[in-house]
Coordinates of C-alpha atoms in Angstrom, one line a residue:
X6 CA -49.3 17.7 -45.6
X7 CA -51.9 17.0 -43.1
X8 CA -52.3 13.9 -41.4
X9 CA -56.3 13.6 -41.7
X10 CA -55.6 14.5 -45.1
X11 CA -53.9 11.2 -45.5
X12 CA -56.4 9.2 -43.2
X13 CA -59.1 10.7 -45.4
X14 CA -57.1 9.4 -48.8
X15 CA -56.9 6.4 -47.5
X16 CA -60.4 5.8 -46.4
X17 CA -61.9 6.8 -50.1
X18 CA -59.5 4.0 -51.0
X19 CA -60.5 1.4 -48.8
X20 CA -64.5 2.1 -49.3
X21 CA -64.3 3.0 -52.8
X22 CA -65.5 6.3 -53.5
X23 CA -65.7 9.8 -52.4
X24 CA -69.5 9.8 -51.0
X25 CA -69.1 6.8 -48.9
X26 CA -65.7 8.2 -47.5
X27 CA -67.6 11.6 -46.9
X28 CA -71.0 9.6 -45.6
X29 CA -68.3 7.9 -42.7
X30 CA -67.1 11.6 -41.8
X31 CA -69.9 13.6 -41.7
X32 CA -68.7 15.6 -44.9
X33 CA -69.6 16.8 -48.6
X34 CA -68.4 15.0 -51.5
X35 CA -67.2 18.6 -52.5
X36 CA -64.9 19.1 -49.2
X37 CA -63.8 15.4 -49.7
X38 CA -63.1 16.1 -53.4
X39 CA -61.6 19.5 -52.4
X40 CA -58.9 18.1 -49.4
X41 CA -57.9 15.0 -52.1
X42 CA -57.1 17.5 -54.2
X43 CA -55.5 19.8 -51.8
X44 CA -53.1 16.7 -51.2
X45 CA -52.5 15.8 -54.6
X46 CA -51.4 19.9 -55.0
X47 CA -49.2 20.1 -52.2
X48 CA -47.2 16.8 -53.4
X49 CA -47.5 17.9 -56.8
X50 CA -48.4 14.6 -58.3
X51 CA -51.6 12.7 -59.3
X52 CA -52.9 10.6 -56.9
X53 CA -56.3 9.0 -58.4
X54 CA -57.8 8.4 -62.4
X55 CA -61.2 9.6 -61.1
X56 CA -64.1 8.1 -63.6
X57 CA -67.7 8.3 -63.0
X58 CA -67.7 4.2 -61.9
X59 CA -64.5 3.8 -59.9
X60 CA -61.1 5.3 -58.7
X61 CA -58.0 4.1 -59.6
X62 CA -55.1 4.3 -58.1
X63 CA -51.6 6.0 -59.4
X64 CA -48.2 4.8 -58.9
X65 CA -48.0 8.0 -56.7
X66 CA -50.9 7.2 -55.2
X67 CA -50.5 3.7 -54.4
X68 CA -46.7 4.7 -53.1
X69 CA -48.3 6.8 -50.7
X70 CA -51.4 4.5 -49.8
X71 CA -48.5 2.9 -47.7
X72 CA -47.8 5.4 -46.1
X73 CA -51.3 7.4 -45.1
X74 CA -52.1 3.8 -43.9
X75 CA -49.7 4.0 -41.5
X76 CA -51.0 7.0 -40.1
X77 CA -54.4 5.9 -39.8
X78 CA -52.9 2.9 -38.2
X79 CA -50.7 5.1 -35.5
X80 CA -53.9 7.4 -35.1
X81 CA -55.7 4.3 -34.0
X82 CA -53.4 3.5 -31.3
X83 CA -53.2 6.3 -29.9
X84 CA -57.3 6.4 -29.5
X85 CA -56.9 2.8 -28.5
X86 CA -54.0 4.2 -25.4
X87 CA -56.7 6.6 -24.5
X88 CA -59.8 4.5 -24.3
X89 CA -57.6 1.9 -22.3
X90 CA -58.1 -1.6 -22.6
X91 CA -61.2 -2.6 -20.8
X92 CA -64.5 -3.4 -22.2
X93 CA -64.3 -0.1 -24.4
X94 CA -64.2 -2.0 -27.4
X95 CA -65.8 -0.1 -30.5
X96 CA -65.1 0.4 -34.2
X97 CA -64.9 -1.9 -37.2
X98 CA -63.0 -4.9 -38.3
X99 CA -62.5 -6.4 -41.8
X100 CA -61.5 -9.3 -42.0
X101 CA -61.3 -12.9 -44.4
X102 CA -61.4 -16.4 -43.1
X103 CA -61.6 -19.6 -45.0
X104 CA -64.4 -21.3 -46.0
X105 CA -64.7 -24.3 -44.1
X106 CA -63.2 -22.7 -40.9
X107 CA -66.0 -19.9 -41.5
X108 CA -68.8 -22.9 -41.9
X109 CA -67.0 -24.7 -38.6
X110 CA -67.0 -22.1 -36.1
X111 CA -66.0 -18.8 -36.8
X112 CA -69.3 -17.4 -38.0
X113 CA -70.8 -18.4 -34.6
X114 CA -67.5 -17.2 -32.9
X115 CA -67.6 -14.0 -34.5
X116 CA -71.1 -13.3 -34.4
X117 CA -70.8 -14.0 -31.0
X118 CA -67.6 -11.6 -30.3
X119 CA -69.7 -8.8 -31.7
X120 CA -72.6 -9.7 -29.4
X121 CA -70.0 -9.0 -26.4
X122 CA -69.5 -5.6 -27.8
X123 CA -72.3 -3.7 -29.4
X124 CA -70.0 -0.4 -30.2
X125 CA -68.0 -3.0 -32.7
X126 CA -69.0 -4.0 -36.4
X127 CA -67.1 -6.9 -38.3
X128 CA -67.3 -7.4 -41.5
X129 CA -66.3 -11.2 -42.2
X130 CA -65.8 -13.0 -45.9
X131 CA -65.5 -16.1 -46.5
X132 CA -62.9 -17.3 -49.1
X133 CA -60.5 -19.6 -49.6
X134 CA -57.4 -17.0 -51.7
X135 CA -54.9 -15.7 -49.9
X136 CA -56.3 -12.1 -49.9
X137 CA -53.9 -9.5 -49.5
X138 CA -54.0 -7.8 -46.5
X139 CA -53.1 -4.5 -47.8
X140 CA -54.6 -4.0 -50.6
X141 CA -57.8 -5.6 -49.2
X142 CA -58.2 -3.3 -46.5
X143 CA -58.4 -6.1 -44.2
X144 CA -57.5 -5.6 -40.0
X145 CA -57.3 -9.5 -39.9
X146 CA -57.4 -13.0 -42.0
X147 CA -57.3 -16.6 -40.5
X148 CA -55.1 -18.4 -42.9
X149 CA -54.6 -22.4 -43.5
X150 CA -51.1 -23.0 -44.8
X151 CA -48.0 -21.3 -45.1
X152 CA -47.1 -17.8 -44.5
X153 CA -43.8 -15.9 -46.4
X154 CA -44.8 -12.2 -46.3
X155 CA -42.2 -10.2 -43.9
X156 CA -45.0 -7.4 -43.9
X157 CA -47.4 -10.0 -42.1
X158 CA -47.6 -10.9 -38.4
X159 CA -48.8 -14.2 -38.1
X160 CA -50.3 -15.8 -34.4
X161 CA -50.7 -19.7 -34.7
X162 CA -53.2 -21.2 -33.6
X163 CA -53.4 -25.0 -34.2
X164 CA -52.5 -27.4 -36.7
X165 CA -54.9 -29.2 -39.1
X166 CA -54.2 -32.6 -40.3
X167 CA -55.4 -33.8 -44.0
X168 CA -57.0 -37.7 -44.5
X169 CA -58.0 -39.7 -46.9
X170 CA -61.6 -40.7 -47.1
X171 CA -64.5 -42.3 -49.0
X172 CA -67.8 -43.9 -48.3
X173 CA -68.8 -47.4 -47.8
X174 CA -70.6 -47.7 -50.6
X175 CA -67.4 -46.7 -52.7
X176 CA -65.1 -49.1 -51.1
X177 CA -68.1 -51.8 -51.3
X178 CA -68.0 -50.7 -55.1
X179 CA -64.2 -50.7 -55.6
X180 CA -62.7 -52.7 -53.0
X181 CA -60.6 -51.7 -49.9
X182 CA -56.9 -50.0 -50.3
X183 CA -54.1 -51.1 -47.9
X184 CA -51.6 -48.7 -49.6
X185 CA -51.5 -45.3 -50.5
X186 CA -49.9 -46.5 -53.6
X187 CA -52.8 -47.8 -54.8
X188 CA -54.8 -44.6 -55.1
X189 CA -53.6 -44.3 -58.5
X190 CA -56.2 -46.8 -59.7
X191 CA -59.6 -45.3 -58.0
X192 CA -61.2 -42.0 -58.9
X193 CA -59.5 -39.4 -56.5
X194 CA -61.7 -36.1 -56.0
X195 CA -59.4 -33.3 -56.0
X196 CA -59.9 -29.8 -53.8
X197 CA -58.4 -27.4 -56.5
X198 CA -57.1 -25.0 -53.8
X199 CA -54.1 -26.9 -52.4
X200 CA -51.4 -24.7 -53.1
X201 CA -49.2 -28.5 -53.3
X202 CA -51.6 -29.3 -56.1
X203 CA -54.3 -30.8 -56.4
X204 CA -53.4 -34.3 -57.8
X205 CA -50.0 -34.4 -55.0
X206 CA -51.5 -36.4 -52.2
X207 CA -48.7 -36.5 -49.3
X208 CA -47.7 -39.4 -47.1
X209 CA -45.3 -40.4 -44.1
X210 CA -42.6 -43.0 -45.0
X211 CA -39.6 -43.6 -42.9
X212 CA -37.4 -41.4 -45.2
X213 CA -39.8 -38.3 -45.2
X214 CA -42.9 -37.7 -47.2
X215 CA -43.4 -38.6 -50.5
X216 CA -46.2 -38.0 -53.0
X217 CA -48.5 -39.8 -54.1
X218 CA -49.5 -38.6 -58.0
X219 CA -53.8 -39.3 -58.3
X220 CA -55.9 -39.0 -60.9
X221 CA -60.1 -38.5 -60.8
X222 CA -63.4 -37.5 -62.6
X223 CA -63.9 -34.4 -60.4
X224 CA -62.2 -31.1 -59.2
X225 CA -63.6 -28.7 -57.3
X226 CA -62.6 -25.1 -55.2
X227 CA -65.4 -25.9 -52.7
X228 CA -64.6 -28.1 -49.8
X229 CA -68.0 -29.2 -48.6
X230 CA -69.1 -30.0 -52.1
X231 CA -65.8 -32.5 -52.1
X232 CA -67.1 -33.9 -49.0
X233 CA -70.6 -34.3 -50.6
X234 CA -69.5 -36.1 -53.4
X235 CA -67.5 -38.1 -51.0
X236 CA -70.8 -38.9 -49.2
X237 CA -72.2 -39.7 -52.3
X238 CA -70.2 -42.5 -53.0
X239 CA -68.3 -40.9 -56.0
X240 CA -64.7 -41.6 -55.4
X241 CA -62.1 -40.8 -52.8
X242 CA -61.6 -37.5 -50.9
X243 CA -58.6 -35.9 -49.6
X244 CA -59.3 -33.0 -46.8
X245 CA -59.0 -31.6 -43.9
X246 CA -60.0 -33.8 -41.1
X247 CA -61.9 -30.7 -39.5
X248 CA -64.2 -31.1 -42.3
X249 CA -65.4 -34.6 -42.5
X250 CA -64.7 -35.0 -38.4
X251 CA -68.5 -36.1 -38.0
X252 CA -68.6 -38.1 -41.0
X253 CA -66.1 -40.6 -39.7
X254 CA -68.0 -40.4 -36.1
X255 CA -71.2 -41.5 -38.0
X256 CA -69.5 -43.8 -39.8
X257 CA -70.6 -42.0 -43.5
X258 CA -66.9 -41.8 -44.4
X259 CA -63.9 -44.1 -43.5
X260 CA -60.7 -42.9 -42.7
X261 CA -58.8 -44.8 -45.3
X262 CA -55.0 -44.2 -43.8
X263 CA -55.0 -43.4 -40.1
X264 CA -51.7 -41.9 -38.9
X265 CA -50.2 -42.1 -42.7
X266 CA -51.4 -38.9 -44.2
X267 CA -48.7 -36.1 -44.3
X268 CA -50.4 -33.1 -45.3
X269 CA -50.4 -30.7 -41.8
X270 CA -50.9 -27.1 -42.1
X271 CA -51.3 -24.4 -39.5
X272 CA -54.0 -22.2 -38.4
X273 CA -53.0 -18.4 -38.2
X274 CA -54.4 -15.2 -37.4
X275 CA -52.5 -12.9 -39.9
X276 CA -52.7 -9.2 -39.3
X277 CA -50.6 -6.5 -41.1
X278 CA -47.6 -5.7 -39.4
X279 CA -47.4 -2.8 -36.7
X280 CA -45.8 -1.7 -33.7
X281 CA -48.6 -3.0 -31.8
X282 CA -52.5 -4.2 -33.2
X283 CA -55.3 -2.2 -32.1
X284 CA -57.1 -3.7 -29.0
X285 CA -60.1 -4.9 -30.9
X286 CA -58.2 -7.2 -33.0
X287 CA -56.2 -8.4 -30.4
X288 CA -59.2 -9.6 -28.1
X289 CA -61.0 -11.0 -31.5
X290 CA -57.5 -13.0 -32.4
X291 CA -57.7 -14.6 -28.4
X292 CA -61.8 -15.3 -28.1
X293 CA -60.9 -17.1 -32.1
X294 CA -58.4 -19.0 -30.6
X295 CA -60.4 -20.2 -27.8
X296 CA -63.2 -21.5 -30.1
X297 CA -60.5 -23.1 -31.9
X298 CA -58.7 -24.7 -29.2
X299 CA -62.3 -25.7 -28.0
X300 CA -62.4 -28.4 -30.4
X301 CA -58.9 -29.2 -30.9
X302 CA -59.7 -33.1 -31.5
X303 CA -61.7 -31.9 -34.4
X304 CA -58.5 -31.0 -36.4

């Protein structure tokens, strides 16, 4: 077996087909075609259903995506040992942030980080799942929450604390809460992607958090249109603070229970886990963190 064989395999899996895995090397679809199948020979097993829209993947073939992975991975440090650690920064990154960190500041960060380096592409997607790294293809993710793969490497970053929020129009409306408790009686908007739930809105009490159970009119997987109908007057919001940090400057939404919310989740940058990350991700990982840390009071 040879090993650009298997760096080869697993490129046509990450892009998706044969041509754009032979466009990126400066090769035929038929030598591409030829080499996959000179692998799948010598291991005498099927590697790919080959159809004329996709490839799939076989159980062999996703056993030894692992693997050739891994290879591409070591091969990549070793041209990362060799180019040293300077400005030579060059090469591709794919990675996945969430959406209201992407909105905040990481478009501009990133955009900016590629600026610095002109050899280096990044290829950036917003989205709120938990992608997996792996099967994604992806050299790095900026995660909000918690983190239980042992495959994973995770930095931390910061923390973001959750509030509570509505406009003054909706507490002119509905009247003004002094208790958490008494959430259950207005119309809570609910962001659908809190892995707690959606309707589980958490709070400090001298024992340890409890929950607070909420009901509304309006659920949504999109954070800024939460904060919109927020704005809107339309019932109570609970968010990260990151996200409405202007809004309670300009006095467009209250903070409803300072110092009483209990949802806190970190900020990571998540990378799959290697002897060492290649150089371009490390620097990306330390100029996101800066940006972050930049505006700390914002989370």
């Amino acid at each position: 077996m040879r090993a650009d064989d298997l760096i080869l395999f697993s490129q046509v899996i990450e892009l998706g087909s044969f041509s754009k895995a032979a466009e990126q090397n400066n090769l035929t679809n038929s030598v591409v075609s030829k080499r996959i199948a000179r692998l799948e020979e010598e291991l005498a097993v099927q590697l790919l259903y080959r159809t004329t829209r996709k490839l799939t993947l076989t159980e062999a073939g996703k056993a030894l995506l692992i693997s050739a992975r891994n290879v591409k991975q070591a091969t990549q440090e070793a041209m990362n040992a060799l180019s040293g650690f300077g400005e030579n920064v060059s090469g591709h990154i794919k990675m996945s942030v969430p959406t209201i960190s992407g909105d905040l500041l990481l478009a501009d960060a990133v955009a900016e980080f590629c600026n610095r380096y002109p050899g280096l592409t990044v290829d950036m997607s917003l989205d709120n799942r938990f992608v997996d790294l792996v099967e994604g293809g992806f050299d790095l993710v900026i995660r909000t929450g918690y983190l239980d793969d042992s495959s994973l490497i995770a930095r931390h970053i910061l923390d973001s604390q959750w509030v509570v929020c509505a406009s003054p129009a909706y507490l002119a409306r509905h009247g003004q809460l002094i208790m958490p408790e008494q959430l259950v009686a207005h119309n809570c908007l609910q962001y659908a992607y809190q892995t707690t739930g959606a309707s589980d809105w958490e709070f400090k009490s001298p024992t340890g958090n409890r929950i607070v159970k909420v009901s509304g009119s309006f659920s949504t997987d999109n954070a800024t249109a939460l904060r919109k109908a927020a704005l809107g007057g339309h019932g109570i919001a609970y968010v990260p603070r990151c996200l409405v940090y202007h809004d309670f400057r300009e006095g467009t939404l209250i903070d409803l229970f300072p110092d009483q919310v209990g949802k806190k989740l970190g900020i990571y940058a998540v990378y799959p886990f290697t002897r060492q990350p290649p150089n371009k991700v490390r620097l990306l990982i330390e100029h996101i963190r800066q940006r972050y840390l930049a505006i700390a009071d914002y989370f």
